[in-house]
Amino acid sequence: MDLPFLSYLPNEQLLNEAYNLVVDAVLGPETDLASLGEPVTAVLQTLRGLRVPIASLDIPSGWDADDAPPDGISPALLVSLMIPKRCARSFPGSHFLAGRFLPYDIQRKYELNLPRFTGTDPVVEL
C-alpha cells in the first residue's frame, strides 16, 4: 500500500505539514507511566503538540487505562481492542471497537455487554 514507516519521529512542524494522520501505538494499557524516560517522553511531548489528527490504538499513549489525563494527547480517533477501557468514557472523538475475536465464554465470564457486529465486520463504531 506504499505506506511509509519511519524509524524516528519527525518534529511537530514536519508532521503537521507532511502528513494527514499519525497512528499512535507507542504505549500499551499496562505501561507504568511513572517509569517512562527518553525517548518516550519526547515522543509524547511531540504528539501533544500536533495539529494533524491522531488515531490511537487501544488507549491513547500516556493515558492511564482508567482515567484520561487533562494534559495528555488528544486523538481524533480511538480504536479500542477487545473492550473499551474506562478512560474511553470521556473520549470525545470517533470511537471504534475491534473485538469480534473475544470468545463468548470470556464475554460471559466477565459479564461484558459488547455491541453486535454487523455481518462479518471486524469493527463496530461506538
PDB file of C-alpha atoms in Angstrom, residues 4-126:
ATOM      1  CA  PRO A   4       5.867   4.928   4.950  1.00  0.00           C
ATOM      2  CA  PHE A   5       7.112   3.572   8.280  1.00  0.00           C
ATOM      3  CA  LEU A   6       9.671   5.767   9.973  1.00  0.00           C
ATOM      4  CA  SER A   7      12.470   4.699  12.319  1.00  0.00           C
ATOM      5  CA  TYR A   8      12.333   8.082  14.081  1.00  0.00           C
ATOM      6  CA  LEU A   9       9.679  10.637  14.908  1.00  0.00           C
ATOM      7  CA  PRO A  10       9.998  13.859  12.889  1.00  0.00           C
ATOM      8  CA  ASN A  11       9.463  17.188  14.634  1.00  0.00           C
ATOM      9  CA  GLU A  12       5.985  18.702  15.052  1.00  0.00           C
ATOM     10  CA  GLN A  13       6.340  21.087  12.118  1.00  0.00           C
ATOM     11  CA  LEU A  14       7.239  18.338   9.641  1.00  0.00           C
ATOM     12  CA  LEU A  15       4.470  16.048  10.913  1.00  0.00           C
ATOM     13  CA  ASN A  16       1.878  18.822  10.659  1.00  0.00           C
ATOM     14  CA  GLU A  17       2.977  19.790   7.136  1.00  0.00           C
ATOM     15  CA  ALA A  18       3.768  16.424   5.535  1.00  0.00           C
ATOM     16  CA  TYR A  19       1.200  14.002   6.991  1.00  0.00           C
ATOM     17  CA  ASN A  20      -2.586  13.725   7.101  1.00  0.00           C
ATOM     18  CA  LEU A  21      -2.720  11.287  10.025  1.00  0.00           C
ATOM     19  CA  VAL A  22      -0.440   9.959  12.763  1.00  0.00           C
ATOM     20  CA  VAL A  23      -1.089   6.499  14.226  1.00  0.00           C
ATOM     21  CA  ASP A  24      -0.383   6.343  17.950  1.00  0.00           C
ATOM     22  CA  ALA A  25       0.619   2.846  19.008  1.00  0.00           C
ATOM     23  CA  VAL A  26       3.540   3.842  21.227  1.00  0.00           C
ATOM     24  CA  LEU A  27       2.404   2.588  24.641  1.00  0.00           C
ATOM     25  CA  GLY A  28       0.043  -0.137  25.793  1.00  0.00           C
ATOM     26  CA  PRO A  29      -2.501  -0.113  28.620  1.00  0.00           C
ATOM     27  CA  GLU A  30      -0.171  -1.813  31.106  1.00  0.00           C
ATOM     28  CA  THR A  31       2.651   0.732  30.758  1.00  0.00           C
ATOM     29  CA  ASP A  32       3.945   2.199  34.031  1.00  0.00           C
ATOM     30  CA  LEU A  33       3.806   5.906  33.199  1.00  0.00           C
ATOM     31  CA  ALA A  34       5.970   6.870  36.184  1.00  0.00           C
ATOM     32  CA  SER A  35       8.916   4.863  34.840  1.00  0.00           C
ATOM     33  CA  LEU A  36       8.942   6.334  31.332  1.00  0.00           C
ATOM     34  CA  GLY A  37      12.101   8.006  30.124  1.00  0.00           C
ATOM     35  CA  GLU A  38      13.594   9.109  26.845  1.00  0.00           C
ATOM     36  CA  PRO A  39      12.798   8.750  24.004  1.00  0.00           C
ATOM     37  CA  VAL A  40       9.196   8.035  25.046  1.00  0.00           C
ATOM     38  CA  THR A  41       8.679  11.288  26.955  1.00  0.00           C
ATOM     39  CA  ALA A  42       9.884  13.306  23.937  1.00  0.00           C
ATOM     40  CA  VAL A  43       7.558  11.331  21.632  1.00  0.00           C
ATOM     41  CA  LEU A  44       4.576  12.039  23.905  1.00  0.00           C
ATOM     42  CA  GLN A  45       5.502  15.736  24.011  1.00  0.00           C
ATOM     43  CA  THR A  46       5.603  15.833  20.198  1.00  0.00           C
ATOM     44  CA  LEU A  47       2.231  14.051  19.949  1.00  0.00           C
ATOM     45  CA  ARG A  48       0.668  16.584  22.349  1.00  0.00           C
ATOM     46  CA  GLY A  49       1.615  19.433  20.019  1.00  0.00           C
ATOM     47  CA  LEU A  50       0.281  18.049  16.741  1.00  0.00           C
ATOM     48  CA  ARG A  51      -2.470  19.681  14.689  1.00  0.00           C
ATOM     49  CA  VAL A  52      -2.736  16.704  12.320  1.00  0.00           C
ATOM     50  CA  PRO A  53      -5.309  14.107  13.508  1.00  0.00           C
ATOM     51  CA  ILE A  54      -4.072  11.239  15.682  1.00  0.00           C
ATOM     52  CA  ALA A  55      -5.582   7.736  15.627  1.00  0.00           C
ATOM     53  CA  SER A  56      -4.819   5.871  18.875  1.00  0.00           C
ATOM     54  CA  LEU A  57      -4.880   2.099  19.260  1.00  0.00           C
ATOM     55  CA  ASP A  58      -6.424   0.607  22.420  1.00  0.00           C
ATOM     56  CA  ILE A  59      -5.736   3.616  24.658  1.00  0.00           C
ATOM     57  CA  PRO A  60      -4.025   6.890  23.771  1.00  0.00           C
ATOM     58  CA  SER A  61      -0.332   6.752  24.702  1.00  0.00           C
ATOM     59  CA  GLY A  62       0.341   8.375  28.051  1.00  0.00           C
ATOM     60  CA  TRP A  63      -3.208   7.804  29.295  1.00  0.00           C
ATOM     61  CA  ASP A  64      -3.950   5.561  32.234  1.00  0.00           C
ATOM     62  CA  ALA A  65      -6.378   2.760  31.328  1.00  0.00           C
ATOM     63  CA  ASP A  66      -8.823   4.121  33.920  1.00  0.00           C
ATOM     64  CA  ASP A  67      -8.508   7.896  33.519  1.00  0.00           C
ATOM     65  CA  ALA A  68      -7.811  10.368  30.728  1.00  0.00           C
ATOM     66  CA  PRO A  69      -5.165  12.866  31.874  1.00  0.00           C
ATOM     67  CA  PRO A  70      -6.003  16.534  31.305  1.00  0.00           C
ATOM     68  CA  ASP A  71      -2.581  17.162  29.715  1.00  0.00           C
ATOM     69  CA  GLY A  72      -2.428  14.001  27.596  1.00  0.00           C
ATOM     70  CA  ILE A  73      -2.525  13.659  23.836  1.00  0.00           C
ATOM     71  CA  SER A  74      -5.852  14.406  22.131  1.00  0.00           C
ATOM     72  CA  PRO A  75      -6.533  11.855  19.398  1.00  0.00           C
ATOM     73  CA  ALA A  76      -9.356  12.366  16.928  1.00  0.00           C
ATOM     74  CA  LEU A  77      -9.965   8.622  16.648  1.00  0.00           C
ATOM     75  CA  LEU A  78      -9.721   5.753  19.129  1.00  0.00           C
ATOM     76  CA  VAL A  79      -9.775   2.069  18.181  1.00  0.00           C
ATOM     77  CA  SER A  80     -10.329   0.030  21.338  1.00  0.00           C
ATOM     78  CA  LEU A  81      -9.117  -3.569  21.230  1.00  0.00           C
ATOM     79  CA  MET A  82     -11.373  -6.297  22.682  1.00  0.00           C
ATOM     80  CA  ILE A  83     -13.215  -3.978  25.103  1.00  0.00           C
ATOM     81  CA  PRO A  84     -13.292  -0.204  25.649  1.00  0.00           C
ATOM     82  CA  LYS A  85     -11.120   0.817  28.606  1.00  0.00           C
ATOM     83  CA  ARG A  86     -12.509   3.080  31.352  1.00  0.00           C
ATOM     84  CA  CYS A  87     -10.541   6.069  30.069  1.00  0.00           C
ATOM     85  CA  ALA A  88     -12.629   5.933  26.868  1.00  0.00           C
ATOM     86  CA  ARG A  89     -15.721   7.080  28.793  1.00  0.00           C
ATOM     87  CA  SER A  90     -14.572  10.677  28.490  1.00  0.00           C
ATOM     88  CA  PHE A  91     -13.255  10.324  24.929  1.00  0.00           C
ATOM     89  CA  PRO A  92     -14.946  12.954  22.715  1.00  0.00           C
ATOM     90  CA  GLY A  93     -13.780  11.759  19.269  1.00  0.00           C
ATOM     91  CA  SER A  94     -14.780   8.913  16.964  1.00  0.00           C
ATOM     92  CA  HIS A  95     -14.561   5.610  18.826  1.00  0.00           C
ATOM     93  CA  PHE A  96     -14.460   2.142  17.297  1.00  0.00           C
ATOM     94  CA  LEU A  97     -14.241  -1.320  18.834  1.00  0.00           C
ATOM     95  CA  ALA A  98     -12.196  -4.082  17.221  1.00  0.00           C
ATOM     96  CA  GLY A  99     -13.140  -7.010  19.372  1.00  0.00           C
ATOM     97  CA  ARG A 100     -15.133  -9.515  17.447  1.00  0.00           C
ATOM     98  CA  PHE A 101     -12.425 -12.060  18.270  1.00  0.00           C
ATOM     99  CA  LEU A 102     -13.203 -12.086  22.029  1.00  0.00           C
ATOM    100  CA  PRO A 103     -14.534 -15.589  22.824  1.00  0.00           C
ATOM    101  CA  TYR A 104     -18.105 -15.814  24.067  1.00  0.00           C
ATOM    102  CA  ASP A 105     -17.001 -17.697  27.218  1.00  0.00           C
ATOM    103  CA  ILE A 106     -14.846 -14.736  28.269  1.00  0.00           C
ATOM    104  CA  GLN A 107     -17.636 -12.278  27.479  1.00  0.00           C
ATOM    105  CA  ARG A 108     -19.984 -14.302  29.685  1.00  0.00           C
ATOM    106  CA  LYS A 109     -17.411 -14.840  32.481  1.00  0.00           C
ATOM    107  CA  TYR A 110     -16.736 -11.094  32.845  1.00  0.00           C
ATOM    108  CA  GLU A 111     -20.351 -10.106  32.090  1.00  0.00           C
ATOM    109  CA  LEU A 112     -19.302  -7.981  29.121  1.00  0.00           C
ATOM    110  CA  ASN A 113     -22.053  -6.287  27.179  1.00  0.00           C
ATOM    111  CA  LEU A 114     -20.342  -5.768  23.832  1.00  0.00           C
ATOM    112  CA  PRO A 115     -22.132  -4.315  20.810  1.00  0.00           C
ATOM    113  CA  ARG A 116     -23.223  -6.536  17.950  1.00  0.00           C
ATOM    114  CA  PHE A 117     -21.017  -6.642  14.884  1.00  0.00           C
ATOM    115  CA  THR A 118     -22.835  -6.463  11.554  1.00  0.00           C
ATOM    116  CA  GLY A 119     -22.306  -9.356   9.120  1.00  0.00           C
ATOM    117  CA  THR A 120     -18.597 -10.115   9.001  1.00  0.00           C
ATOM    118  CA  ASP A 121     -17.419  -6.623  10.061  1.00  0.00           C
ATOM    119  CA  PRO A 122     -14.422  -6.876  12.421  1.00  0.00           C
ATOM    120  CA  VAL A 123     -15.037  -3.348  13.783  1.00  0.00           C
ATOM    121  CA  VAL A 124     -18.072  -1.501  15.120  1.00  0.00           C
ATOM    122  CA  GLU A 125     -18.455   2.221  15.802  1.00  0.00           C
ATOM    123  CA  LEU A 126     -19.437   3.035  19.383  1.00  0.00           C
TER     124      LEU A 126
END
